[in-house]
Each structure stands twice: as C-alpha cells, then as structure tokens.
PDB file of C-alpha atoms in Angstrom:
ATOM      1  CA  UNK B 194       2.407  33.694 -18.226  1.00 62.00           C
ATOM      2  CA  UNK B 195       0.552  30.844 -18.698  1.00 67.00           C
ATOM      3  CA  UNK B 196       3.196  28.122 -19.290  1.00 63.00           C
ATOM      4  CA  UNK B 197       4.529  29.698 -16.057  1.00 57.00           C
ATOM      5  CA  UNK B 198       1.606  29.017 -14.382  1.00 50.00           C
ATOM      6  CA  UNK B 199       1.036  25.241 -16.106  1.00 51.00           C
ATOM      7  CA  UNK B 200       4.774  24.790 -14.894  1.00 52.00           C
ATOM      8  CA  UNK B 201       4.517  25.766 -11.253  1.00 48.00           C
ATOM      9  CA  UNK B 202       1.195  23.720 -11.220  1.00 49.00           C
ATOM     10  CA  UNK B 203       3.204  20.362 -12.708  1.00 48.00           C
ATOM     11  CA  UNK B 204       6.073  20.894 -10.117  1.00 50.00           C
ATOM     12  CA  UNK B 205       3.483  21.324  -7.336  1.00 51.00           C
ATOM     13  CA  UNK B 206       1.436  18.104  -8.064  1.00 51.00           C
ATOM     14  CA  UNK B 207       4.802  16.522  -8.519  1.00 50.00           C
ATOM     15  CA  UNK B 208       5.801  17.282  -5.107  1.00 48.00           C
ATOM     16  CA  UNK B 209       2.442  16.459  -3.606  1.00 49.00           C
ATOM     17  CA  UNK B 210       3.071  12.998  -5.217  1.00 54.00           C
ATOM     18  CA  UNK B 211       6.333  12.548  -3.805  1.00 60.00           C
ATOM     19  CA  UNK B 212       5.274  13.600  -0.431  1.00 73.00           C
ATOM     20  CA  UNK B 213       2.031  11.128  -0.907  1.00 94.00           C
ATOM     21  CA  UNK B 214       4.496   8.260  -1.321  1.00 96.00           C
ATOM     22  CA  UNK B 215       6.798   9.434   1.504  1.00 97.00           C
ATOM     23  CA  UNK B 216       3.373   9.004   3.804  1.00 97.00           C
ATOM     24  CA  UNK B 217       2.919   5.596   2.254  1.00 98.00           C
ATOM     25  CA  UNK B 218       6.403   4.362   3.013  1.00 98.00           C
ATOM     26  CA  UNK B 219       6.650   5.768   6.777  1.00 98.00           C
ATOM     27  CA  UNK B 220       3.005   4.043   7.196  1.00 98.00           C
ATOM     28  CA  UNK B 221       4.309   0.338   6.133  1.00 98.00           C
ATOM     29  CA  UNK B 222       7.070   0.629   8.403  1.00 98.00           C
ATOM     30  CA  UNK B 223       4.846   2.096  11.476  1.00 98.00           C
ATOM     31  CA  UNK B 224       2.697  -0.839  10.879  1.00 98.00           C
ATOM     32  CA  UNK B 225       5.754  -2.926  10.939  1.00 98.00           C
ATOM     33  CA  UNK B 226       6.478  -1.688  14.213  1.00 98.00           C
ATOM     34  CA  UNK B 227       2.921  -2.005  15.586  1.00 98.00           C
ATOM     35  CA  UNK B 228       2.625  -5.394  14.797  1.00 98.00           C
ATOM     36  CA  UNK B 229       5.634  -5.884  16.529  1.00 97.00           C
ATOM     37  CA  UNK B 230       4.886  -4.538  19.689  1.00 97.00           C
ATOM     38  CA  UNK B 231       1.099  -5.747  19.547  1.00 97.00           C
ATOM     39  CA  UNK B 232       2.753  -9.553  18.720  1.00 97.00           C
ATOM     40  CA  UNK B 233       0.485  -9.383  15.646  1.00 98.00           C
ATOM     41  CA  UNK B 234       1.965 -11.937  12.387  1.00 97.00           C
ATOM     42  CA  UNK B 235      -0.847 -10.893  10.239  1.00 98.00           C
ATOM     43  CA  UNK B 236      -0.201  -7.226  10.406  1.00 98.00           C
ATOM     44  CA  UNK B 237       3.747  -7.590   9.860  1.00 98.00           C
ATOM     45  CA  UNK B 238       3.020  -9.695   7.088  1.00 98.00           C
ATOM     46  CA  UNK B 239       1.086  -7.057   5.906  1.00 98.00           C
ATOM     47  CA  UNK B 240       4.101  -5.022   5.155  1.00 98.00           C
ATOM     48  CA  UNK B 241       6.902  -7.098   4.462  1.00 98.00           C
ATOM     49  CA  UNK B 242       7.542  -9.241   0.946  1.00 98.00           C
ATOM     50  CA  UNK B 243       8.235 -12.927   1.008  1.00 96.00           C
ATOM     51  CA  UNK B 244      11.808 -12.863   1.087  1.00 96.00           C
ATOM     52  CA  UNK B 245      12.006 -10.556   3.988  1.00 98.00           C
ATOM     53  CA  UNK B 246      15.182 -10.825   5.652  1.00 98.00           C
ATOM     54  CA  UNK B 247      17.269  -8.547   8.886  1.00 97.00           C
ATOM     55  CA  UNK B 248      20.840  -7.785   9.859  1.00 97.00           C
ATOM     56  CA  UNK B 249      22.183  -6.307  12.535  1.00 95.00           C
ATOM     57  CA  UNK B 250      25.314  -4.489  12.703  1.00 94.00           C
ATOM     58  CA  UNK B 251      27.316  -4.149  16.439  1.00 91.00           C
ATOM     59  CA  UNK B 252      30.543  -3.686  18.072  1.00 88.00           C
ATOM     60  CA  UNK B 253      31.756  -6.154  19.995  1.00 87.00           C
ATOM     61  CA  UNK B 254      35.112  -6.454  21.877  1.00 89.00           C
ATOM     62  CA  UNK B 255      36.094  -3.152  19.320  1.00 90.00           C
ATOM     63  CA  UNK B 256      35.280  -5.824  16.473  1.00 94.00           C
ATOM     64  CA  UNK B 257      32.628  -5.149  13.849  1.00 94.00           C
ATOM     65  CA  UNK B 258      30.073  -7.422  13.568  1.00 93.00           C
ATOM     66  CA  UNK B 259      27.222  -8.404  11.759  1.00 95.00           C
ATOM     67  CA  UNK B 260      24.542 -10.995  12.303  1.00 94.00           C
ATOM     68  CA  UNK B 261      22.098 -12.323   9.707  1.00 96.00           C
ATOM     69  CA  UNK B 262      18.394 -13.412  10.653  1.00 95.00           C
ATOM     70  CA  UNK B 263      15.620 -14.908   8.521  1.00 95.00           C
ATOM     71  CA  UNK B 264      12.222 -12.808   7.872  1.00 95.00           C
ATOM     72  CA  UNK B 265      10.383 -15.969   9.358  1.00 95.00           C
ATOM     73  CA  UNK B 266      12.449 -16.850  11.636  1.00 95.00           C
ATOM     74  CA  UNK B 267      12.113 -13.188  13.018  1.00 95.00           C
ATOM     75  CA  UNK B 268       8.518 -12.985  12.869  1.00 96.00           C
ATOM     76  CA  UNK B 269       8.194 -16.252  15.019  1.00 96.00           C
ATOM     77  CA  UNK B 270      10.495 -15.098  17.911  1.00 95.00           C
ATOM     78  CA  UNK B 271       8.358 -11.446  17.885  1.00 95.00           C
ATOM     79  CA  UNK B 272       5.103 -13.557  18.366  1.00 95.00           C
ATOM     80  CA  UNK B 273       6.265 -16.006  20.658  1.00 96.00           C
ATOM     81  CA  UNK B 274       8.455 -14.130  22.717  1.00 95.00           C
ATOM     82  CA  UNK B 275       7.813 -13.334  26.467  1.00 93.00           C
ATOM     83  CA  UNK B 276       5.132 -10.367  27.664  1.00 93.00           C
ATOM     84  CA  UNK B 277       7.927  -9.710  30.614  1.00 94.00           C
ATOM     85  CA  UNK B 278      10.063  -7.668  29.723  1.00 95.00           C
ATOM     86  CA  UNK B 279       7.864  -6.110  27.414  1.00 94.00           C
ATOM     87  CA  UNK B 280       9.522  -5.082  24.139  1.00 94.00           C
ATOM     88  CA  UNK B 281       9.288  -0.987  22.935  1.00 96.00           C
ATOM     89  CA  UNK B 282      10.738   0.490  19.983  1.00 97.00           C
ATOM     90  CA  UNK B 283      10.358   4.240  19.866  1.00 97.00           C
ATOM     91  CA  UNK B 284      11.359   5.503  16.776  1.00 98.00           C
ATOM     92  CA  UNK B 285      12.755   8.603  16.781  1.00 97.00           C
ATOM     93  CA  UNK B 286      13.548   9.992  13.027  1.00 97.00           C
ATOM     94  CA  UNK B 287      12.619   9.428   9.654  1.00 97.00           C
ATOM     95  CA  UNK B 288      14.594  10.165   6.402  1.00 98.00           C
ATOM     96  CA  UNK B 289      13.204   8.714   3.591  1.00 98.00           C
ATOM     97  CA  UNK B 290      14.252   8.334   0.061  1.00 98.00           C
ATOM     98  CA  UNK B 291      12.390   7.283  -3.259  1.00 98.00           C
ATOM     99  CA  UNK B 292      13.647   6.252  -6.569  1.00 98.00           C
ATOM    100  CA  UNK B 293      11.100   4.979  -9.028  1.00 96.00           C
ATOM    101  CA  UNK B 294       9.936   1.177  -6.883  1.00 98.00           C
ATOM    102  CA  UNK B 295      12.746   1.207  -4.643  1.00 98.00           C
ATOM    103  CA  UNK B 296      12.377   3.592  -1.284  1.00 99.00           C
ATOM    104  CA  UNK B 297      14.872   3.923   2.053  1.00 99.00           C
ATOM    105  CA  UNK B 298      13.850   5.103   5.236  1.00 99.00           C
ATOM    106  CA  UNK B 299      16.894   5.682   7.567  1.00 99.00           C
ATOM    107  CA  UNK B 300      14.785   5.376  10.964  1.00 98.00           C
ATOM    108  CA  UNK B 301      16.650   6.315  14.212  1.00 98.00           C
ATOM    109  CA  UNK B 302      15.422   4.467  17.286  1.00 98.00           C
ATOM    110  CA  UNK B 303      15.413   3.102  21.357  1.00 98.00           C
ATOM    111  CA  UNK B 304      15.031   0.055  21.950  1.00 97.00           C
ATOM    112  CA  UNK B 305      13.534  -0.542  25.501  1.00 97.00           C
ATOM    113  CA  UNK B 306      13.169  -4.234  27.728  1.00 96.00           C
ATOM    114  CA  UNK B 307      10.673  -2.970  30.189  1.00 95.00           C
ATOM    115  CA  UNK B 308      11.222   0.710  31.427  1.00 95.00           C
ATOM    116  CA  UNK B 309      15.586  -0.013  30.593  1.00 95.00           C
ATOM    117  CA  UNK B 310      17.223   1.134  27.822  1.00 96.00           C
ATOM    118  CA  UNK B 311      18.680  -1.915  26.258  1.00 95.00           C
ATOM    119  CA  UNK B 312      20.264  -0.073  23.050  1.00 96.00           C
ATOM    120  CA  UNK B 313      19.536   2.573  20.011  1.00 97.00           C
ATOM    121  CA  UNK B 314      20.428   2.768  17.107  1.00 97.00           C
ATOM    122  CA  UNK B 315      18.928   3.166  13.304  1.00 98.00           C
ATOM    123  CA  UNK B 316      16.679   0.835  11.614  1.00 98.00           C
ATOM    124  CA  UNK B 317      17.795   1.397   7.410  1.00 99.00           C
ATOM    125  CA  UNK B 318      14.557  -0.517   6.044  1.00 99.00           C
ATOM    126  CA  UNK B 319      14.575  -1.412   2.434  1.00 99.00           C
ATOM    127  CA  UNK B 320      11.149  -1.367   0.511  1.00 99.00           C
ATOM    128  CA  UNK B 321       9.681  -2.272  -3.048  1.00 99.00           C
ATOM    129  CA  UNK B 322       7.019  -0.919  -4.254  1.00 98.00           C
ATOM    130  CA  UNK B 323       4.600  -3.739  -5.752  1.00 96.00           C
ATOM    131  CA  UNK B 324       1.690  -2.706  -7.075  1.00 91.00           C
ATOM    132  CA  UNK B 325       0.256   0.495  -5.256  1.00 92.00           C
ATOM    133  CA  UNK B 326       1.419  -1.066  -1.724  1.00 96.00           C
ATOM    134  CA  UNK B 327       5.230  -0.287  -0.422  1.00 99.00           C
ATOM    135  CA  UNK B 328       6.572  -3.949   1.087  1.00 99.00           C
ATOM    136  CA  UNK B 329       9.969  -3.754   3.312  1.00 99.00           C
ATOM    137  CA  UNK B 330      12.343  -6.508   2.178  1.00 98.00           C
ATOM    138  CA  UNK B 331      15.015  -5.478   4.118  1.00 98.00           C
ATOM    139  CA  UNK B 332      15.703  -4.223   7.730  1.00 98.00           C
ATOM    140  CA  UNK B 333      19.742  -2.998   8.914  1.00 98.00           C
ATOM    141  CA  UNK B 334      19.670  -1.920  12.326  1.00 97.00           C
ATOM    142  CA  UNK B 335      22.398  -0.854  14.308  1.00 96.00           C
ATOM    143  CA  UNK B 336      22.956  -1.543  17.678  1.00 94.00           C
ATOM    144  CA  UNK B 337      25.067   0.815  20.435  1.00 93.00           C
ATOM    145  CA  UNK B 338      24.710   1.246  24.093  1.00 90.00           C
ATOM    146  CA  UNK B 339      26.197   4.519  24.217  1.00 89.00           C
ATOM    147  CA  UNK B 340      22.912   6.544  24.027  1.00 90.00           C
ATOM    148  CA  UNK B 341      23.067  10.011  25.046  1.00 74.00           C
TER     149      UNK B 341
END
C-alpha cells in the first residue's frame, strides 16, 4: 500500500511539473504576442533568443511557398510599422509539446488589419529552454484566406 501511494504521489508531482512548464511556455509566447501588438522591443526581446528567426509558409498561384525573415529585421518592422491599420492577432488554440529543453506550441490564429480579416492560420513556435526561462527561436506560420 504504501509504494502505491509513494507511486501515485511521484506521477502526480510529475504531471504538475509538466503542466507548470506547459504554463511557462504558453506565457513566453503570449508575451510575444503582447509586445507585438503593444509595439513593445523590450518585451519581445524578452522572449525570444538571439538567433531568432520566422518563416512563413503560403499558397500562391497553387504554388507552395515559403518566405524567410530575420528575428531583427522582424522586430524593427513590428515597432515601426503604422498605428492605421492596427495589427491583431487572436490566437485561437494551443497544443504544446515538451521534450527535456526543447518545447512546440502549435498555435492556431486570425490575423486582423483593422476590423478585416486579412488571413489565419497557425503560428508552430519553436522554444529552448535556457536556464529556468523558455526563449522562442523559431516562429512557422501559415498563411490562408480561406477562413471559415
């Protein structure tokens, strides 16, 4: 009875711990996302690692393709870019996945120039795990119109 007990009470912290760094990993990438809408460098920063980089994957003309963008390069056009239209990502899921330092969170989203629709999609955002902190490396996004 009681290695029964000590086992259910190692699989339960075990999950708890799991589930603790789930919460960490979906909190780096909200904060992503609000210092993207708020325009804010520092608090991206925050959350991403140094060599920080995006794709985005889209059909065009029935032709796959996929376009390649710099983590600084991205951060500059977020902070500099125009209040009108105003930019809004709503995410809409979260899956994520943990192995050891490396994590995945598959995040479906709408992306939204003023109150139009421009596209959805998912957001597949990388992250390391350095230190106690989770840093995204990484974001894949597709891109369709078809939304419904």
């Amino acid at each position: 009875m009681k290695k029964l007990f000590l086992l259910l009470l190692l699989s339960n912290m075990m999950l708890n711990s799991q589930a603790n760094e789930q919460d960490k990993v979906q909190s780096a990438v909200e904060i992503f996302f609000k210092g993207f809408h708020n325009k804010d460098s520092t608090l991206i920063k925050s959350v991403v690692h140094k060599s920080f980089s995006l794709n985005s994957a889209s059909l065009r003309n029935n032709q796959s393709t996929l376009s390649n963008f710099d983590g600084d390069q991205f951060i500059k056009a977020v902070v500099t870019r125009s209040d009108d239209p105003a930019w809004k990502e709503i995410l809409t899921s979260f899956e994520i996945k943990i192995d050891g330092i490396l994590s995945n969170a598959w995040v479906g989203y709408e992306f939204w120039l003023g109150d139009k629709m421009s596209h959805c999609g998912v957001n597949s955002i990388s992250l390391i795990k350095e230190d106690d902190s989770w840093k995204i490396f990484n974001i894949s996004d597709s891109r369709r119109r078809d939304c419904n």
